[in-house]
CSV table of C-alpha atoms in Angstrom, one decimal:
chain,number,residue,atom,x,y,z
A,1,MET,CA,0.0,0.0,0.0
A,2,PRO,CA,1.2,3.6,-0.6
A,3,GLN,CA,2.3,5.6,2.4
A,4,PRO,CA,1.7,9.3,3.0
A,5,ALA,CA,5.0,11.1,2.4
A,6,GLY,CA,6.7,13.6,4.7
A,7,PHE,CA,6.4,11.7,8.0
A,8,VAL,CA,9.1,10.3,10.3
A,9,GLY,CA,8.5,8.2,13.3
A,10,VAL,CA,9.8,5.8,16.0
A,11,THR,CA,8.1,3.0,17.9
A,12,ALA,CA,9.7,1.4,20.9
A,13,ASN,CA,9.2,-0.5,24.1
A,14,LEU,CA,9.9,1.9,27.0
A,15,GLY,CA,9.1,-0.7,29.7
A,16,LEU,CA,5.3,-0.4,30.2
A,17,LYS,CA,4.3,-3.4,28.2
A,18,GLU,CA,5.8,-6.8,28.3
A,19,GLY,CA,7.1,-8.0,24.9
A,20,ALA,CA,5.5,-5.3,22.8
A,21,ASP,CA,6.0,-1.6,21.8
A,22,ASP,CA,4.3,0.9,24.1
A,23,PHE,CA,5.5,4.1,22.5
A,24,ALA,CA,4.9,5.7,19.2
A,25,VAL,CA,5.8,9.1,17.8
A,26,VAL,CA,5.0,10.2,14.2
A,27,ALA,CA,5.5,13.7,12.8
A,28,ALA,CA,6.1,15.7,9.7
A,29,PRO,CA,9.2,17.8,10.7
A,30,SER,CA,9.1,20.2,7.7
A,31,GLY,CA,6.8,21.7,5.2
A,32,PRO,CA,3.4,23.6,5.6
A,33,VAL,CA,1.8,21.1,7.9
A,34,THR,CA,-1.8,21.6,9.0
A,35,SER,CA,-3.8,19.6,11.5
A,36,ALA,CA,-7.1,19.2,13.3
A,37,ALA,CA,-8.1,17.4,16.5
A,38,VAL,CA,-11.1,16.7,18.7
A,39,PHE,CA,-11.1,15.3,22.2
A,40,THR,CA,-13.2,13.7,24.9
A,41,ARG,CA,-15.5,15.9,26.9
A,42,SER,CA,-15.1,13.8,30.0
A,43,ARG,CA,-14.9,15.8,33.2
A,44,PHE,CA,-12.1,13.5,34.2
A,45,ALA,CA,-10.0,14.1,31.1
A,46,GLY,CA,-6.4,13.0,31.5
A,47,ALA,CA,-3.3,15.2,31.6
A,48,SER,CA,-2.4,14.4,28.0
A,49,VAL,CA,-5.8,15.5,26.8
A,50,LEU,CA,-5.7,18.7,28.8
A,51,LEU,CA,-2.3,19.6,27.5
A,52,SER,CA,-3.1,18.9,23.9
A,53,ARG,CA,-6.6,20.5,24.0
A,54,ALA,CA,-5.0,23.7,25.3
A,55,SER,CA,-2.6,23.9,22.3
A,56,ASP,CA,-3.1,25.3,18.8
A,57,LEU,CA,-5.0,22.4,17.2
A,58,ALA,CA,-4.0,23.6,13.7
A,59,ALA,CA,-0.3,23.7,14.5
A,60,PHE,CA,0.4,20.1,15.4
A,61,ARG,CA,3.0,18.3,13.2
A,62,GLY,CA,2.3,14.9,14.7
A,63,MET,CA,1.6,12.9,17.7
A,64,VAL,CA,3.2,11.0,20.6
A,65,THR,CA,1.4,8.2,22.3
A,66,ILE,CA,2.1,6.2,25.5
A,67,SER,CA,0.1,3.0,25.9
A,68,LYS,CA,-0.6,1.0,29.0
A,69,ASN,CA,-0.8,4.1,31.2
A,70,ALA,CA,-3.6,6.7,30.8
A,71,ASN,CA,-2.0,9.4,33.0
A,72,VAL,CA,-5.5,10.3,34.3
A,73,ALA,CA,-6.3,11.5,37.8
A,74,THR,CA,-2.6,12.1,38.4
A,75,GLY,CA,-2.7,15.7,39.4
A,76,PRO,CA,0.1,18.3,38.9
A,77,THR,CA,2.7,15.5,38.8
A,78,GLY,CA,0.9,13.9,35.9
A,79,GLU,CA,0.7,17.2,34.1
A,80,ALA,CA,4.4,17.8,34.5
A,81,ASN,CA,5.2,14.3,33.3
A,82,ALA,CA,3.0,14.8,30.2
A,83,LEU,CA,5.1,17.9,29.4
A,84,GLU,CA,8.3,16.1,29.8
A,85,VAL,CA,7.3,13.1,27.7
A,86,ARG,CA,6.2,15.6,24.9
A,87,ARG,CA,9.6,17.4,25.2
A,88,LEU,CA,11.6,14.2,25.0
A,89,ALA,CA,9.5,12.8,22.1
A,90,ALA,CA,9.9,16.0,20.1
A,91,GLU,CA,13.7,15.5,20.2
A,92,VAL,CA,13.2,12.0,18.7
A,93,VAL,CA,11.6,13.4,15.5
A,94,GLY,CA,13.1,16.9,15.4
A,95,VAL,CA,10.1,19.1,16.1
A,96,ARG,CA,9.2,21.7,18.8
A,97,PRO,CA,7.4,20.2,21.8
A,98,GLU,CA,4.3,22.4,21.2
A,99,GLU,CA,4.1,20.8,17.7
A,100,LEU,CA,3.3,17.4,19.1
A,101,LEU,CA,-0.1,16.2,20.2
A,102,VAL,CA,0.4,14.0,23.3
A,103,ALA,CA,-1.9,11.2,24.1
A,104,SER,CA,-1.9,8.3,26.6
A,105,THR,CA,-4.1,5.2,27.1
A,106,GLY,CA,-4.3,2.5,29.7
A,107,VAL,CA,-4.8,2.2,33.4
A,108,ILE,CA,-6.2,5.3,35.2
A,109,GLY,CA,-4.7,6.8,38.4
A,110,VAL,CA,-1.1,5.6,37.9
A,111,GLN,CA,1.8,7.9,37.5
A,112,TYR,CA,4.2,7.5,34.6
A,113,PRO,CA,7.3,5.7,35.8
A,114,MET,CA,9.5,8.6,34.7
A,115,GLU,CA,12.6,6.9,36.2
A,116,VAL,CA,12.1,4.3,33.4
A,117,LEU,CA,10.6,6.4,30.6
A,118,THR,CA,13.1,9.3,30.8
A,119,PRO,CA,16.3,7.4,30.1
A,120,ALA,CA,14.6,5.3,27.5
A,121,LEU,CA,13.4,8.3,25.6
A,122,GLU,CA,16.7,10.1,25.9
A,123,LYS,CA,18.3,7.2,24.1
A,124,LEU,CA,15.9,7.7,21.2
A,125,ALA,CA,16.7,11.3,20.5
A,126,GLY,CA,17.3,12.0,16.8
A,127,THR,CA,16.5,8.5,15.7
A,128,GLY,CA,13.4,9.3,13.6
A,129,THR,CA,13.3,7.6,10.3
A,130,ASP,CA,10.5,7.1,7.6
A,131,ALA,CA,7.3,6.5,9.6
A,132,ASP,CA,6.2,2.8,9.9
A,133,PHE,CA,2.4,3.2,10.3
A,134,ASP,CA,1.8,-0.5,10.9
A,135,ALA,CA,4.3,-0.4,13.8
A,136,ALA,CA,2.6,2.7,15.2
A,137,ALA,CA,-0.8,1.0,15.0
A,138,ALA,CA,0.5,-1.9,17.0
A,139,ALA,CA,2.3,0.3,19.6
A,140,ILE,CA,-0.8,2.3,20.6
A,141,MET,CA,-2.9,-0.9,21.4
A,142,THR,CA,-4.0,-1.8,24.9
A,143,THR,CA,-6.6,-4.6,25.1
A,144,ASP,CA,-7.1,-4.6,21.3
A,145,THR,CA,-6.6,-8.0,19.7
A,146,ILE,CA,-5.6,-6.7,16.3
A,147,ALA,CA,-3.8,-3.6,15.0
A,148,LYS,CA,-6.2,-1.3,13.2
A,149,ILE,CA,-4.9,0.5,10.1
A,150,GLU,CA,-6.5,1.7,6.8
A,151,THR,CA,-5.1,3.5,3.7
A,152,ARG,CA,-6.9,5.3,0.9
A,153,THR,CA,-5.7,7.4,-2.0
A,154,VAL,CA,-7.1,10.6,-3.4
A,155,GLY,CA,-6.6,11.4,-7.1
A,156,SER,CA,-4.6,9.3,-9.5
A,157,GLY,CA,-1.1,9.0,-11.0
A,158,GLU,CA,1.7,11.2,-9.8
A,159,ASP,CA,-0.7,13.7,-8.4
A,160,ALA,CA,-2.4,11.2,-6.0
A,161,ALA,CA,-2.3,11.8,-2.3
A,162,THR,CA,-2.5,9.2,0.4
A,163,ILE,CA,-4.4,9.0,3.7
A,164,THR,CA,-3.5,6.4,6.3
A,165,GLY,CA,-5.4,6.1,9.5
A,166,ILE,CA,-4.6,4.1,12.7
A,167,ALA,CA,-6.8,3.5,15.7
A,168,LYS,CA,-7.0,1.7,19.0
A,169,GLY,CA,-10.0,1.1,21.2
A,170,VAL,CA,-12.2,-1.8,22.2
A,171,GLY,CA,-13.7,-0.8,25.6
A,172,MET,CA,-14.8,2.2,27.7
A,173,LEU,CA,-16.2,3.5,24.4
A,174,GLU,CA,-19.1,5.9,24.0
A,175,PRO,CA,-17.7,8.9,22.2
A,176,ASP,CA,-18.5,12.5,22.8
A,177,MET,CA,-16.7,14.7,20.2
A,178,ALA,CA,-14.0,12.0,19.6
A,179,THR,CA,-13.3,8.4,20.5
A,180,MET,CA,-10.5,6.3,21.8
A,181,LEU,CA,-7.3,7.1,20.0
A,182,THR,CA,-7.2,7.5,16.3
A,183,TYR,CA,-4.8,9.4,14.0
A,184,PHE,CA,-4.9,10.1,10.3
A,185,PHE,CA,-1.8,11.1,8.3
A,186,THR,CA,-2.0,12.5,4.8
A,187,ASP,CA,0.4,14.1,2.3
A,188,ALA,CA,-2.4,16.1,0.8
A,189,ALA,CA,-2.2,19.9,1.2
A,190,VAL,CA,-5.4,21.0,3.0
A,191,PRO,CA,-5.8,24.5,4.5
A,192,ALA,CA,-6.3,24.3,8.3
A,193,ALA,CA,-9.9,25.7,8.3
A,194,GLU,CA,-11.0,23.3,5.6
A,195,LEU,CA,-9.3,20.4,7.3
A,196,ASP,CA,-10.9,21.1,10.6
A,197,ALA,CA,-14.4,21.3,9.0
A,198,VAL,CA,-13.9,18.1,7.0
A,199,PHE,CA,-12.5,16.2,9.9
A,200,ARG,CA,-15.3,17.1,12.3
A,201,ARG,CA,-17.9,16.1,9.7
A,202,VAL,CA,-16.2,12.7,9.3
A,203,VAL,CA,-15.8,12.1,13.0
A,204,ASP,CA,-19.5,12.9,13.6
A,205,ARG,CA,-20.6,10.2,11.1
A,206,THR,CA,-18.0,7.6,12.1
A,207,TYR,CA,-16.3,7.7,15.4
A,208,ASN,CA,-19.1,9.4,17.2
A,209,ALA,CA,-21.4,6.7,15.8
A,210,VAL,CA,-19.7,3.8,17.5
A,211,SER,CA,-20.4,2.5,21.0
A,212,ILE,CA,-19.1,-0.5,22.8
A,213,ASP,CA,-20.4,-0.1,26.4
A,214,THR,CA,-21.7,3.4,26.9
A,215,ASP,CA,-18.7,4.5,29.0
A,216,THR,CA,-16.9,7.5,27.7
A,217,SER,CA,-13.1,7.3,28.0
A,218,THR,CA,-11.1,9.9,29.9
A,219,SER,CA,-8.4,9.8,27.1
A,220,ASP,CA,-10.4,9.9,23.8
A,221,THR,CA,-8.5,11.7,21.1
A,222,ALA,CA,-8.9,11.9,17.3
A,223,ALA,CA,-6.5,13.9,15.1
A,224,ILE,CA,-5.4,14.4,11.5
A,225,PHE,CA,-2.1,15.7,10.2
A,226,ALA,CA,-1.5,16.9,6.6
A,227,SER,CA,2.1,17.2,5.5
A,228,GLY,CA,1.2,18.9,2.1
A,229,THR,CA,3.9,16.9,0.3
A,230,ALA,CA,1.5,15.7,-2.5
A,231,GLY,CA,0.0,19.1,-3.1
A,232,THR,CA,-3.6,20.2,-3.3
A,233,VAL,CA,-6.5,17.8,-3.9
A,234,ASP,CA,-10.2,17.9,-4.6
A,235,LEU,CA,-11.8,18.5,-1.1
A,236,GLY,CA,-14.9,16.5,-2.0
A,237,GLU,CA,-12.8,13.5,-3.0
A,238,PHE,CA,-10.6,14.0,0.1
A,239,GLU,CA,-13.5,13.9,2.4
A,240,ALA,CA,-15.0,10.9,0.8
A,241,ALA,CA,-11.7,9.0,1.1
A,242,LEU,CA,-11.2,10.1,4.7
A,243,TYR,CA,-14.8,9.0,5.5
A,244,ASP,CA,-14.3,5.6,3.9
A,245,ALA,CA,-11.1,5.0,5.9
A,246,ALA,CA,-12.6,6.2,9.1
A,247,LEU,CA,-15.7,4.0,8.7
A,248,ALA,CA,-13.5,0.9,8.0
A,249,LEU,CA,-11.6,1.6,11.2
A,250,VAL,CA,-14.9,2.1,13.2
A,251,LYS,CA,-16.1,-1.3,12.0
A,252,LYS,CA,-12.8,-2.8,13.1
A,253,ILE,CA,-13.1,-1.2,16.5
A,254,ALA,CA,-16.7,-2.4,17.0
A,255,SER,CA,-15.9,-5.9,15.8
A,256,ASP,CA,-12.9,-6.0,18.2
A,257,GLY,CA,-14.9,-4.8,21.2
A,258,GLU,CA,-13.8,-6.4,24.4
A,259,GLY,CA,-15.0,-10.0,24.3
A,260,ALA,CA,-17.1,-9.3,21.2
A,261,SER,CA,-18.0,-11.9,18.7
A,262,LYS,CA,-20.3,-9.9,16.4
A,263,LEU,CA,-20.5,-6.5,14.8
A,264,ILE,CA,-23.9,-4.8,15.2
A,265,THR,CA,-25.0,-2.2,12.7
A,266,VAL,CA,-28.2,-0.2,13.5
A,267,SER,CA,-29.6,1.9,10.7
A,268,VAL,CA,-32.4,4.3,11.7
A,269,SER,CA,-34.4,6.1,9.0
A,270,GLY,CA,-37.7,8.0,8.9
A,271,ALA,CA,-36.7,10.1,11.9
A,272,ARG,CA,-37.6,13.7,12.6
A,273,ASP,CA,-34.0,14.6,12.0
A,274,ASP,CA,-30.6,13.0,11.9
A,275,ALA,CA,-30.1,13.8,15.6
A,276,GLN,CA,-33.2,11.8,16.6
A,277,ALA,CA,-32.1,8.9,14.4
A,278,LYS,CA,-28.8,8.9,16.2
A,279,ARG,CA,-30.4,8.8,19.6
A,280,VAL,CA,-32.6,5.9,18.7
A,281,GLY,CA,-29.7,4.0,17.1
A,282,LYS,CA,-27.6,4.5,20.2
A,283,ALA,CA,-30.4,3.4,22.5
A,284,ILE,CA,-30.7,0.2,20.5
A,285,VAL,CA,-27.0,-0.6,20.1
A,286,ASN,CA,-26.2,0.2,23.8
A,287,SER,CA,-29.0,-1.9,25.2
A,288,PRO,CA,-27.6,-4.9,27.2
A,289,LEU,CA,-30.7,-6.8,26.3
A,290,VAL,CA,-30.3,-6.2,22.6
A,291,LYS,CA,-26.6,-7.0,22.8
A,292,THR,CA,-27.2,-10.3,24.6
A,293,ALA,CA,-30.0,-11.3,22.3
A,294,VAL,CA,-27.7,-10.8,19.3
A,295,HIS,CA,-25.0,-12.8,21.1
A,296,GLY,CA,-27.3,-15.6,21.6
A,297,ALA,CA,-28.7,-15.4,18.0
A,298,ASP,CA,-32.1,-14.8,19.5
A,299,PRO,CA,-34.3,-12.9,17.0
A,300,ASN,CA,-36.1,-11.1,19.9
A,301,TRP,CA,-37.3,-8.0,18.1
A,302,GLY,CA,-39.2,-7.1,21.3
A,303,ARG,CA,-35.8,-6.0,22.7
A,304,VAL,CA,-35.4,-3.5,19.9
A,305,ALA,CA,-39.0,-2.2,20.5
A,306,MET,CA,-38.2,-1.8,24.2
A,307,ALA,CA,-35.0,0.2,23.5
A,308,ILE,CA,-36.9,2.6,21.2
A,309,GLY,CA,-39.8,2.8,23.7
A,310,LYS,CA,-37.6,3.9,26.6
A,311,LEU,CA,-36.9,7.2,24.8
A,312,HIS,CA,-40.0,8.7,26.5
A,313,GLU,CA,-39.1,12.3,25.6
A,314,GLU,CA,-39.3,11.4,21.8
A,315,THR,CA,-43.1,12.0,21.9
A,316,ASP,CA,-43.4,11.9,18.1
A,317,ILE,CA,-42.4,8.3,17.9
A,318,SER,CA,-45.6,6.2,17.5
A,319,PRO,CA,-45.6,2.4,17.6
A,320,GLU,CA,-48.1,2.2,14.7
A,321,HIS,CA,-45.6,4.0,12.4
A,322,VAL,CA,-42.5,2.1,13.4
A,323,ARG,CA,-40.9,-0.7,11.3
A,324,ILE,CA,-38.3,-3.1,12.7
A,325,ALA,CA,-36.2,-5.5,10.6
A,326,PHE,CA,-33.2,-7.8,11.0
A,327,GLY,CA,-31.0,-8.1,8.0
A,328,GLY,CA,-33.7,-6.6,5.8
A,329,THR,CA,-36.4,-9.1,7.1
A,330,GLU,CA,-39.2,-7.2,8.7
A,331,THR,CA,-40.2,-8.5,12.2
A,332,TYR,CA,-42.6,-5.7,13.3
A,333,PRO,CA,-45.4,-5.0,12.7
A,334,VAL,CA,-45.8,-8.2,10.7
A,335,GLN,CA,-46.7,-11.4,12.4
A,336,VAL,CA,-43.4,-13.5,12.6
A,337,SER,CA,-43.9,-17.2,11.9
A,338,ALA,CA,-41.9,-20.0,13.5
A,339,ASN,CA,-40.1,-20.7,10.2
A,340,LEU,CA,-39.1,-17.0,9.9
A,341,LEU,CA,-37.8,-17.0,13.4
A,342,ALA,CA,-35.6,-20.0,12.7
A,343,ASP,CA,-34.3,-18.3,9.6
A,344,LEU,CA,-33.6,-15.1,11.6
A,345,SER,CA,-31.8,-17.1,14.2
A,346,THR,CA,-29.5,-18.5,11.5
A,347,TYR,CA,-28.9,-15.0,10.3
A,348,LEU,CA,-28.0,-13.7,13.8
A,349,SER,CA,-25.5,-16.5,14.1
A,350,GLY,CA,-23.2,-14.7,11.6
A,351,ASP,CA,-20.3,-12.4,12.4
A,352,GLU,CA,-22.2,-9.2,11.3
A,353,VAL,CA,-25.8,-8.4,12.3
A,354,SER,CA,-27.8,-5.5,10.8
A,355,ILE,CA,-30.8,-4.0,12.6
A,356,GLU,CA,-33.0,-1.6,10.6
A,357,VAL,CA,-35.6,0.7,12.1
A,358,ASP,CA,-37.9,3.1,10.3
A,359,LEU,CA,-39.7,5.6,12.6
A,360,GLY,CA,-42.2,6.8,9.9
A,361,ILE,CA,-41.9,10.5,10.9
A,362,ALA,CA,-39.8,12.3,8.3
A,363,SER,CA,-36.5,11.9,6.5
A,364,GLY,CA,-33.8,11.9,9.3
A,365,ALA,CA,-31.4,9.0,9.2
A,366,PHE,CA,-28.3,7.8,11.0
A,367,THR,CA,-26.3,4.6,11.3
A,368,VAL,CA,-24.5,3.5,14.5
A,369,TYR,CA,-22.1,0.6,15.2
A,370,GLY,CA,-21.5,-1.6,18.2
A,371,CYS,CA,-21.0,-5.2,19.2
A,372,ASP,CA,-22.6,-8.0,21.2
A,373,LEU,CA,-22.1,-8.4,25.0
A,374,THR,CA,-20.4,-11.6,26.1
A,375,ASP,CA,-18.9,-13.2,29.2
A,376,GLY,CA,-15.5,-12.3,27.7
A,377,TYR,CA,-16.2,-8.6,28.2
A,378,ILE,CA,-16.9,-9.3,31.9
A,379,ARG,CA,-13.7,-11.2,32.4
A,380,ILE,CA,-11.5,-8.7,30.7
A,381,ASN,CA,-12.8,-5.8,32.7
A,382,ALA,CA,-13.2,-7.7,36.0
A,383,ASP,CA,-9.5,-8.5,35.8
A,384,TYR,CA,-8.2,-5.3,34.1
A,385,THR,CA,-5.8,-4.1,36.9
A,386,THR,CA,-5.3,-7.3,38.8
């Protein structure tokens, strides 16, 4: 696959993970780089988020990520440590500290072991080489079972630009302005204002449309960096390619949800507006009863009706106008036969399950993504720190 030009990087094991890289830095040290970023709105946002959010979001040249330690609820010491990690990482790739977005993911409430990190980072100073995006995707993982990376091109021939996106996140995942950690790198030249607008539109329809367990992370960060090496591109084509890459990453995230065995897609149409459609979709995909029914291949459409019905403030939703389907097969308001239930159970046994709802109100529509709820999720999170 082509790689976006202009980026250097380093991945390494600093001593937080056993047998795997826990550090990644990728940046474009030269050229007219532009960037955009969005972050969690958690009231318990970590030191890394607070530091990056207070920076000039259009002036980042790249990112540095520490995995296995979230640096959350660590007070002034954690804030000082985030600044020091950013300073040391900037020396690795030859940029100014304020040009690096810093992020961290992992256990909450534990200070960085700076006595370990500092000497390890000092040894890496000036070692940046052509960025290895596959290695970076692996280095930012925590409980992910697979590295998540997608690449798309914009344009053709020598004038083509490349977009590569990486992401991590499988739990504590109900986004609000961003989600987990995800970064896009492109060699397209996109002015900062246009890049910010495009990125926020894409995030809203992809990352803000995924939910694993309704819990918003304290460290959620999404960012894009444009080195400009490939020159200008058609912004419409750029947005379409970025959306396609982001959606593919979202589906990987949902499929890799902690303990998950199935990807759930909920498409809501006929809503008053897109916002209502999103609320309904989230109510369905976040319902433990819907999740467990899907896990057990039980075509219990009543669980979907329940999830819609609990939105008591949506007074324009009327049962007589609602349609519910699984994989395109209508289950409400039609009378479902025993044979049809058996066919639906077979459908629900697959790796991907689609639930469709039409509210019969107007033309609003939205699609959300999630996963089933399994005993594996309970075991992973019951034993997370022990």
